[in-house]
Amino acid sequence: MAEFLNANAQAQTQHPLLLLLELSRRARAARSAEELAFLVVNDSHALFAYRQGALWFKDRGLEALSGVVEPETNAPYAQWLDQACRHLRTMHPQPTAVGAHDLPGVLAGEWSEWLPPFGLWLPFARRGEEDDSGGVLLAADRSWSEDAIALMKEWIDTWHFAWAKQARPAAWSWRRLRHAVAALLTSQPGRPWWKQRRVIFTVLAVAVLLCPVRLSVLAPGELVPANPAVIRAPVDGVVAQFQVQPNQTVTTGQALFSFDEAPIAARLEVADQALATAQAEYRQYAQQALSDPRSKTQLTVLSGKIEEKRAEAQYAREQFNRSRVTAPQAGIALFDDPSEWIGKPVQTGERIMRIAAPDDVEIEAWLPIGDAIPLPEQARLSLYLASAPLSALSAQVRYVAHDAVPRPDGSYAYRVRARLDSQADERVGLKGTAKLSGGWVPLVYWMLRRPLATIRQHLGL
């Protein structure tokens, strides 16, 4: 405290303009609004000795008090200061020396209880569109001279400029938007109701919200073959080698891949040997039947056994022939890397590749459950491929699956197939984003459809 008083005593001996320049420099160098508030209510004492200073704003009330770290807005003194500043702001738009006589009866009677007799009201000049009107109230034990009032006015203008720069909201802030909307909706006296800005704004807003737009959703999509020939494993076994490469053009009857023939050939050899054994046994009993009547009873059993072994051998031979898979139709072979298949055991019916005609292409999209909208028959679909985002492939929905199926990411979606309007030059397998278009709905429904659905899911309405 002694150092503070000594600093103030030294400041009083300096020239007032030098003190003003020093305070202005400190205001420009302030790093926060709190530092600026402390500066104006405490360090302004260097220009003129006062006992109490208060910083007040119209929208926030009492902001800072001299000698107090943080004012208690609910205290009686703070409440009285707020009412007094609001009255002074209305009565004195310019810097003015004030006192108890400038306040109404109840406030004036309490002036001597809270403040010294000589006050100075320093309102802020309005800057731009920001409504930061307010002021600084200083109270001293001696009257304010004209020079002191002019000096304080210049200092408060400089400080307020620094405050506006420090506390200025961004151009897109909610505060600026709120003021703009309030100004737009403000009633204009003297004009009929149909020419009021708020009426015009309301009508335009309702018209825009009721503007019809096409209900649409986005879903992942890709180009797929429309009617491919699916090549599945004809036998249980291990894939040995491929005779074609991925995306290779094949012809009807061309060899595609083959299985390891050693196990199949072994089973065929066993079946042939079993058949030969059964036939030899039959011939032996047939010779014995000429001299031994009891051997004739065995011929029927052995004849059935020969047919059984012949069927097993025939099945093994067919399995051996089916181990070499050929193309059922001409097209492009679609499958993964051959090295991923070679040596891999597969079961009968497991899909290995597809044969698709080059011009037989359509769009497959996966519509999430949350985005499922009513789609009319032959609804429109546009596919924006990742490889060509500036152009879209137009198609017509052929069908939407009745049941949702799980996707690799764990979500459930409906399969959508769409027929292209014209032949596409892009290859099968390209992925992108599909846009499905439904019926016409108001813009407000298009905006609130998903939020309302989410609210209903969480609240159970």
Coordinates of C-alpha atoms in Angstrom, one line a residue:
M1 CA 0.0 0.0 0.0
A2 CA 2.8 2.4 0.8
E3 CA 4.5 1.7 -2.6
F4 CA 1.1 2.4 -4.3
L5 CA 0.7 5.8 -2.5
N6 CA 4.3 6.7 -3.3
A7 CA 3.7 5.9 -7.0
N8 CA 0.6 8.1 -7.0
A9 CA 2.5 10.9 -5.3
Q10 CA 5.2 10.7 -7.9
A11 CA 2.6 10.6 -10.7
Q12 CA 1.0 13.8 -9.4
T13 CA 4.3 15.7 -9.9
Q14 CA 4.5 14.7 -13.6
H15 CA 2.9 16.6 -16.4
P16 CA -0.8 15.5 -17.0
L17 CA -0.2 15.0 -20.7
L18 CA 2.7 12.7 -20.0
L19 CA 0.5 10.7 -17.6
L20 CA -2.2 10.5 -20.3
L21 CA 0.3 9.2 -22.8
E22 CA 1.5 6.6 -20.3
L23 CA -2.0 5.4 -19.5
S24 CA -2.9 5.2 -23.2
R25 CA 0.2 3.1 -23.9
R26 CA -0.8 0.7 -21.1
A27 CA -4.3 0.5 -22.4
R28 CA -3.1 -0.5 -25.9
A29 CA -0.7 -3.0 -24.4
A30 CA -3.4 -4.7 -22.2
R31 CA -3.8 -8.4 -22.9
S32 CA -7.3 -8.9 -21.5
A33 CA -10.6 -7.1 -20.8
E34 CA -10.1 -7.7 -17.1
E35 CA -6.7 -5.8 -17.2
L36 CA -8.4 -2.9 -19.0
A37 CA -11.2 -2.8 -16.4
F38 CA -8.7 -2.7 -13.5
L39 CA -6.7 0.0 -15.3
V40 CA -9.6 2.5 -15.8
V41 CA -11.0 2.3 -12.2
N42 CA -7.7 2.3 -10.4
D43 CA -4.9 3.9 -12.4
S44 CA -7.0 6.9 -13.6
H45 CA -6.2 8.2 -10.1
A46 CA -2.9 9.5 -11.6
L47 CA -4.8 12.1 -13.7
F48 CA -7.0 13.4 -10.8
A49 CA -7.3 12.3 -7.2
Y50 CA -10.6 10.6 -6.5
R51 CA -11.8 8.2 -3.8
Q52 CA -14.1 5.8 -5.7
G53 CA -14.3 4.7 -9.4
A54 CA -16.8 2.4 -11.1
L55 CA -17.0 0.9 -14.6
W56 CA -20.6 0.2 -15.7
F57 CA -22.2 -1.2 -18.9
K58 CA -25.9 -1.1 -19.9
D59 CA -26.1 -4.8 -20.8
R60 CA -23.8 -6.2 -18.0
G61 CA -24.3 -3.8 -15.2
L62 CA -21.4 -3.1 -12.8
E63 CA -18.1 -4.4 -14.3
A64 CA -15.4 -3.2 -12.0
L65 CA -14.8 -1.1 -8.8
S66 CA -11.7 0.6 -7.6
G67 CA -9.9 -1.2 -4.8
V68 CA -11.9 -4.4 -5.4
V69 CA -10.8 -7.5 -7.2
E70 CA -14.3 -8.5 -8.2
P71 CA -17.4 -6.5 -7.3
E72 CA -20.3 -8.3 -5.6
T73 CA -23.3 -7.5 -7.9
N74 CA -25.9 -8.4 -5.3
A75 CA -24.5 -6.1 -2.6
P76 CA -26.6 -3.0 -1.7
Y77 CA -23.7 -0.7 -2.8
A78 CA -23.5 -2.4 -6.2
Q79 CA -27.3 -2.3 -6.6
W80 CA -27.4 1.4 -5.8
L81 CA -24.5 2.1 -8.3
D82 CA -26.3 0.3 -11.1
Q83 CA -29.5 2.3 -10.6
A84 CA -27.5 5.6 -10.4
C85 CA -25.5 4.9 -13.5
R86 CA -28.6 4.0 -15.5
H87 CA -30.2 7.3 -14.5
L88 CA -27.1 9.3 -15.3
R89 CA -26.8 7.6 -18.7
T90 CA -30.3 8.8 -19.6
M91 CA -29.9 12.3 -18.2
H92 CA -26.3 13.1 -19.2
P93 CA -25.1 11.8 -22.6
Q94 CA -21.9 13.9 -22.3
P95 CA -19.1 14.0 -19.7
T96 CA -20.5 16.0 -16.8
A97 CA -19.7 16.8 -13.1
V98 CA -22.6 15.2 -11.1
G99 CA -23.8 15.0 -7.6
A100 CA -26.7 14.0 -5.5
H101 CA -28.9 16.6 -7.1
D102 CA -28.7 14.8 -10.5
L103 CA -30.5 11.7 -9.1
P104 CA -34.1 11.2 -8.1
G105 CA -35.2 11.5 -4.5
V106 CA -34.4 8.0 -3.1
L107 CA -31.1 7.6 -5.0
A108 CA -30.1 11.2 -4.1
G109 CA -30.7 10.6 -0.4
E110 CA -28.3 7.7 -0.4
W111 CA -25.5 9.5 -2.3
S112 CA -23.8 10.7 0.8
E113 CA -23.9 7.3 2.3
W114 CA -22.0 5.6 -0.6
L115 CA -19.9 8.3 -2.4
P116 CA -18.0 11.5 -1.8
P117 CA -19.9 14.7 -2.8
F118 CA -18.2 15.5 -6.1
G119 CA -18.9 13.0 -8.9
L120 CA -17.9 12.9 -12.6
W121 CA -19.9 10.9 -15.1
L122 CA -18.0 9.9 -18.2
P123 CA -20.2 8.1 -20.8
F124 CA -18.8 6.0 -23.6
A125 CA -19.1 7.2 -27.2
R126 CA -21.1 4.8 -29.4
R127 CA -18.8 3.0 -31.8
G128 CA -20.2 1.2 -34.9
E129 CA -23.1 -1.2 -34.4
E130 CA -22.0 -2.6 -31.0
D131 CA -24.3 -1.7 -28.2
D132 CA -21.7 -1.4 -25.5
S133 CA -23.1 1.9 -24.0
G134 CA -22.1 2.6 -20.5
G135 CA -19.6 4.8 -18.6
V136 CA -17.3 5.4 -15.8
L137 CA -18.4 7.1 -12.6
L138 CA -15.6 8.8 -10.5
A139 CA -16.3 10.4 -7.0
A140 CA -13.8 12.8 -5.3
D141 CA -13.6 14.9 -2.2
R142 CA -13.0 18.1 -4.2
S143 CA -14.7 19.6 -7.2
W144 CA -13.7 18.8 -10.8
S145 CA -12.1 21.5 -12.8
E146 CA -12.7 22.0 -16.5
D147 CA -9.1 20.9 -17.3
A148 CA -9.6 17.7 -15.3
I149 CA -12.9 17.0 -17.0
A150 CA -11.3 17.5 -20.5
L151 CA -8.3 15.3 -19.5
M152 CA -10.5 12.5 -18.2
K153 CA -12.7 12.7 -21.3
E154 CA -9.7 12.2 -23.6
W155 CA -8.4 9.3 -21.4
I156 CA -11.8 7.6 -21.3
D157 CA -12.2 7.9 -25.1
T158 CA -8.8 6.3 -25.6
W159 CA -9.5 3.6 -23.1
H160 CA -12.9 2.8 -24.7
F161 CA -11.3 2.4 -28.1
A162 CA -8.9 -0.1 -26.6
W163 CA -11.8 -1.9 -24.8
A164 CA -13.8 -2.1 -28.1
K165 CA -10.8 -3.7 -29.8
Q166 CA -10.2 -6.1 -26.9
A167 CA -13.8 -7.2 -26.4
R168 CA -15.1 -6.9 -30.0
P169 CA -17.0 -10.0 -31.1
A170 CA -16.2 -11.9 -34.3
A171 CA -18.1 -11.0 -37.4
W172 CA -20.1 -14.3 -37.2
S173 CA -20.8 -14.2 -33.5
W174 CA -24.2 -14.9 -32.1
R175 CA -24.3 -11.5 -30.5
R176 CA -23.9 -9.7 -33.8
L177 CA -26.4 -12.0 -35.4
R178 CA -28.9 -11.3 -32.6
H179 CA -28.5 -7.6 -33.1
A180 CA -29.0 -7.9 -36.8
V181 CA -32.1 -9.9 -36.4
A182 CA -33.5 -7.6 -33.7
A183 CA -32.9 -4.6 -36.0
L184 CA -34.6 -6.4 -38.9
L185 CA -37.7 -7.2 -36.8
T186 CA -38.0 -3.8 -35.2
S187 CA -41.3 -2.2 -35.8
Q188 CA -41.4 0.9 -38.0
P189 CA -43.9 3.4 -36.7
G190 CA -45.9 5.2 -39.4
R191 CA -46.0 2.3 -41.9
P192 CA -48.9 0.0 -42.4
W193 CA -48.6 -3.5 -41.1
W194 CA -48.0 -5.1 -44.5
K195 CA -45.0 -2.8 -45.0
Q196 CA -43.4 -3.6 -41.7
R197 CA -40.0 -5.2 -42.0
R198 CA -40.8 -7.9 -39.5
V199 CA -43.9 -8.9 -41.4
I200 CA -42.1 -9.0 -44.7
F201 CA -39.3 -11.0 -43.1
T202 CA -41.8 -13.5 -41.5
V203 CA -43.6 -14.0 -44.8
L204 CA -40.4 -14.5 -46.7
A205 CA -39.1 -17.0 -44.1
V206 CA -42.4 -19.0 -44.2
A207 CA -42.3 -19.0 -48.0
V208 CA -38.8 -20.3 -48.1
L209 CA -39.6 -23.0 -45.5
L210 CA -42.6 -24.1 -47.6
C211 CA -40.7 -24.2 -50.8
P212 CA -41.0 -27.7 -52.3
V213 CA -37.8 -29.6 -52.7
R214 CA -37.2 -33.2 -53.7
L215 CA -36.5 -35.5 -50.8
S216 CA -33.2 -37.2 -51.3
V217 CA -30.7 -39.3 -49.4
L218 CA -27.1 -40.3 -49.9
A219 CA -25.8 -43.9 -49.8
P220 CA -22.6 -45.7 -50.7
G221 CA -22.8 -47.2 -54.2
E222 CA -20.7 -49.0 -56.8
L223 CA -20.8 -50.4 -60.3
V224 CA -21.5 -54.1 -60.3
P225 CA -22.3 -56.7 -63.1
A226 CA -26.1 -57.0 -63.7
N227 CA -26.3 -60.7 -64.6
P228 CA -22.9 -62.3 -63.9
A229 CA -22.2 -66.1 -64.2
V230 CA -21.1 -67.1 -60.7
I231 CA -18.3 -69.7 -60.7
R232 CA -18.4 -71.8 -57.6
A233 CA -16.3 -74.7 -56.4
P234 CA -17.7 -77.9 -58.0
V235 CA -15.9 -80.2 -55.6
D236 CA -14.3 -80.2 -52.2
G237 CA -10.6 -79.8 -52.6
V238 CA -7.6 -77.5 -52.8
V239 CA -7.2 -74.9 -55.6
A240 CA -4.0 -75.8 -57.5
Q241 CA -3.6 -73.1 -60.2
F242 CA -5.4 -70.5 -62.3
Q243 CA -5.3 -70.3 -66.0
V244 CA -6.6 -66.7 -66.2
Q245 CA -5.8 -63.5 -64.5
P246 CA -8.2 -61.0 -62.8
N247 CA -10.1 -58.8 -65.2
Q248 CA -9.0 -61.0 -68.1
T249 CA -11.4 -61.4 -71.0
V250 CA -12.3 -65.1 -71.5
T251 CA -14.3 -67.1 -74.0
T252 CA -16.9 -69.8 -73.6
G253 CA -15.2 -73.1 -72.6
Q254 CA -11.8 -71.5 -71.7
A255 CA -10.1 -73.1 -68.7
L256 CA -10.3 -70.9 -65.7
F257 CA -8.7 -72.8 -62.8
S258 CA -8.1 -76.4 -61.6
F259 CA -8.0 -78.3 -58.3
D260 CA -5.2 -80.5 -56.9
E261 CA -5.9 -83.7 -58.8
A262 CA -3.8 -86.1 -56.7
P263 CA -6.6 -86.8 -54.0
I264 CA -9.3 -87.0 -56.7
A265 CA -7.2 -89.3 -58.9
A266 CA -6.5 -91.6 -55.9
R267 CA -10.2 -91.9 -55.1
L268 CA -10.8 -92.7 -58.8
E269 CA -8.1 -95.4 -58.8
V270 CA -9.6 -97.0 -55.7
A271 CA -13.0 -96.9 -57.2
D272 CA -11.8 -98.6 -60.4
Q273 CA -9.9 -101.3 -58.5
A274 CA -13.0 -102.0 -56.3
L275 CA -15.1 -102.4 -59.5
A276 CA -12.5 -104.7 -61.0
T277 CA -12.5 -106.8 -57.8
A278 CA -16.2 -107.1 -57.8
Q279 CA -16.3 -108.1 -61.4
A280 CA -13.6 -110.8 -60.8
E281 CA -15.5 -112.2 -57.9
Y282 CA -18.7 -112.3 -60.0
R283 CA -16.9 -114.3 -62.7
Q284 CA -15.5 -116.7 -60.1
Y285 CA -18.9 -117.5 -58.7
A286 CA -20.4 -117.7 -62.2
Q287 CA -18.0 -120.6 -63.1
Q288 CA -18.7 -122.4 -59.8
A289 CA -22.4 -122.2 -60.4
L290 CA -22.0 -124.7 -63.3
S291 CA -21.1 -127.5 -60.8
D292 CA -22.3 -126.1 -57.5
P293 CA -26.0 -125.0 -57.4
R294 CA -25.4 -123.1 -54.1
S295 CA -23.1 -120.6 -55.9
K296 CA -26.0 -119.4 -58.0
T297 CA -27.5 -117.7 -55.0
Q298 CA -24.5 -115.4 -54.7
L299 CA -24.6 -114.2 -58.3
T300 CA -27.5 -111.8 -57.6
V301 CA -25.7 -110.2 -54.6
L302 CA -22.5 -109.9 -56.6
S303 CA -24.3 -108.3 -59.5
G304 CA -25.7 -105.6 -57.3
K305 CA -22.3 -105.1 -55.8
I306 CA -20.8 -104.6 -59.3
E307 CA -23.4 -101.9 -60.0
E308 CA -22.6 -100.1 -56.8
K309 CA -18.9 -100.1 -57.5
R310 CA -19.5 -99.0 -61.1
A311 CA -21.6 -96.0 -59.8
E312 CA -18.8 -95.1 -57.3
A313 CA -16.2 -95.2 -60.1
Q314 CA -18.4 -93.1 -62.4
Y315 CA -18.9 -90.5 -59.6
A316 CA -15.1 -90.4 -59.0
R317 CA -14.5 -90.0 -62.7
E318 CA -17.0 -87.1 -62.9
Q319 CA -15.4 -85.4 -59.9
F320 CA -12.0 -85.8 -61.6
N321 CA -13.4 -84.2 -64.8
R322 CA -15.0 -81.3 -62.8
S323 CA -11.7 -80.5 -61.1
R324 CA -10.9 -78.5 -64.3
V325 CA -13.3 -75.5 -64.3
T326 CA -14.1 -73.8 -67.7
A327 CA -16.0 -70.6 -68.5
P328 CA -19.7 -71.1 -69.1
Q329 CA -19.9 -67.9 -71.1
A330 CA -17.8 -65.2 -72.6
G331 CA -16.9 -62.1 -70.5
I332 CA -14.5 -60.7 -68.0
A333 CA -13.2 -62.8 -65.1
L334 CA -13.8 -61.0 -61.8
F335 CA -12.0 -62.4 -58.7
D336 CA -9.3 -61.6 -56.2
D337 CA -5.6 -62.1 -56.4
P338 CA -4.9 -65.7 -57.5
S339 CA -2.2 -66.1 -54.9
E340 CA -4.8 -65.8 -52.2
W341 CA -6.6 -68.9 -53.6
I342 CA -3.8 -71.2 -54.6
G343 CA -3.4 -73.8 -51.9
K344 CA -6.6 -72.8 -50.1
P345 CA -9.1 -75.6 -49.3
V346 CA -12.6 -74.8 -50.5
Q347 CA -15.9 -76.5 -50.1
T348 CA -18.5 -77.3 -52.8
G349 CA -20.6 -74.3 -53.6
E350 CA -18.1 -71.6 -52.4
R351 CA -17.9 -68.7 -54.8
I352 CA -14.5 -68.2 -56.4
M353 CA -15.1 -65.8 -59.3
R354 CA -17.7 -64.2 -61.6
I355 CA -17.9 -63.9 -65.4
A356 CA -19.5 -60.7 -66.4
A357 CA -20.3 -59.2 -69.8
P358 CA -18.5 -55.9 -70.4
D359 CA -21.7 -54.0 -71.2
D360 CA -23.9 -55.7 -68.6
V361 CA -23.4 -53.2 -65.8
E362 CA -25.7 -51.7 -63.2
I363 CA -25.5 -49.8 -59.9
E364 CA -25.7 -51.3 -56.4
A365 CA -26.3 -49.0 -53.4
W366 CA -26.7 -49.7 -49.7
L367 CA -29.4 -47.5 -48.1
P368 CA -29.0 -47.2 -44.3
I369 CA -32.0 -47.9 -42.1
G370 CA -32.0 -44.3 -40.8
D371 CA -32.1 -42.9 -44.3
A372 CA -34.8 -45.2 -45.7
I373 CA -37.3 -42.9 -47.4
P374 CA -40.4 -43.7 -49.5
L375 CA -39.1 -44.3 -53.0
P376 CA -41.6 -44.4 -55.9
E377 CA -41.5 -47.0 -58.6
Q378 CA -38.6 -46.4 -61.0
A379 CA -37.1 -43.7 -58.7
R380 CA -34.2 -41.8 -60.0
L381 CA -30.6 -42.5 -58.8
S382 CA -27.4 -40.7 -59.5
L383 CA -24.0 -42.2 -58.8
Y384 CA -21.0 -39.9 -58.3
L385 CA -17.9 -42.0 -58.7
A386 CA -14.9 -41.2 -56.6
S387 CA -12.8 -41.3 -59.8
A388 CA -15.1 -38.8 -61.6
P389 CA -16.8 -36.6 -59.0
L390 CA -17.8 -33.8 -61.5
S391 CA -20.1 -36.1 -63.6
A392 CA -22.9 -38.5 -62.5
L393 CA -24.2 -41.7 -63.9
S394 CA -28.0 -41.6 -64.1
A395 CA -30.0 -44.7 -63.4
Q396 CA -33.5 -46.0 -62.5
V397 CA -34.1 -48.0 -59.4
R398 CA -35.0 -51.6 -60.3
Y399 CA -35.7 -52.9 -56.8
V400 CA -35.1 -52.2 -53.1
A401 CA -34.6 -55.2 -50.9
H402 CA -37.3 -56.0 -48.4
D403 CA -35.0 -56.9 -45.5
A404 CA -31.9 -55.1 -44.2
V405 CA -28.7 -57.1 -44.1
P406 CA -25.6 -56.5 -42.1
R407 CA -22.7 -54.6 -43.7
P408 CA -19.0 -55.1 -43.1
D409 CA -18.9 -52.0 -40.8
G410 CA -21.6 -53.5 -38.5
S411 CA -24.5 -51.4 -39.7
Y412 CA -27.7 -52.6 -41.4
A413 CA -28.8 -51.4 -44.8
Y414 CA -31.2 -52.2 -47.7
R415 CA -29.7 -53.4 -51.0
V416 CA -30.7 -51.1 -53.9
R417 CA -30.2 -52.1 -57.6
A418 CA -30.6 -49.5 -60.3
R419 CA -30.5 -49.9 -64.1
L420 CA -28.2 -47.4 -66.0
D421 CA -30.0 -45.1 -68.5
S422 CA -27.1 -45.5 -70.9
Q423 CA -24.0 -47.7 -71.3
A424 CA -21.2 -46.7 -69.0
D425 CA -17.5 -46.6 -70.0
E426 CA -16.3 -47.1 -66.4
R427 CA -15.2 -50.5 -65.3
V428 CA -17.0 -52.7 -62.8
G429 CA -16.0 -52.2 -59.2
L430 CA -15.7 -48.4 -59.1
K431 CA -17.2 -47.0 -56.0
G432 CA -18.8 -43.6 -55.1
T433 CA -21.8 -42.0 -53.6
A434 CA -25.3 -42.7 -54.8
K435 CA -28.1 -40.0 -54.5
L436 CA -31.6 -41.5 -54.4
S437 CA -34.5 -39.0 -55.1
G438 CA -37.9 -39.5 -53.6
G439 CA -41.0 -37.3 -53.8
W440 CA -41.5 -33.6 -53.3
V441 CA -41.7 -32.3 -49.7
P442 CA -41.6 -28.8 -48.0
L443 CA -38.1 -27.5 -47.2
V444 CA -38.9 -27.5 -43.5
Y445 CA -39.6 -31.2 -43.6
W446 CA -36.4 -31.9 -45.5
M447 CA -34.5 -30.0 -42.8
L448 CA -36.2 -31.5 -39.8
R449 CA -36.7 -35.1 -40.9
R450 CA -33.6 -36.6 -39.3
P451 CA -33.7 -34.4 -36.1
L452 CA -37.3 -35.4 -35.5
A453 CA -36.5 -39.1 -36.1
T454 CA -33.6 -38.9 -33.7
I455 CA -35.8 -37.2 -31.0
R456 CA -38.5 -39.8 -31.4
Q457 CA -36.0 -42.6 -31.1
H458 CA -34.6 -41.2 -27.8
L459 CA -38.0 -40.0 -26.3
G460 CA -40.1 -43.0 -27.6
L461 CA -42.8 -40.7 -28.9

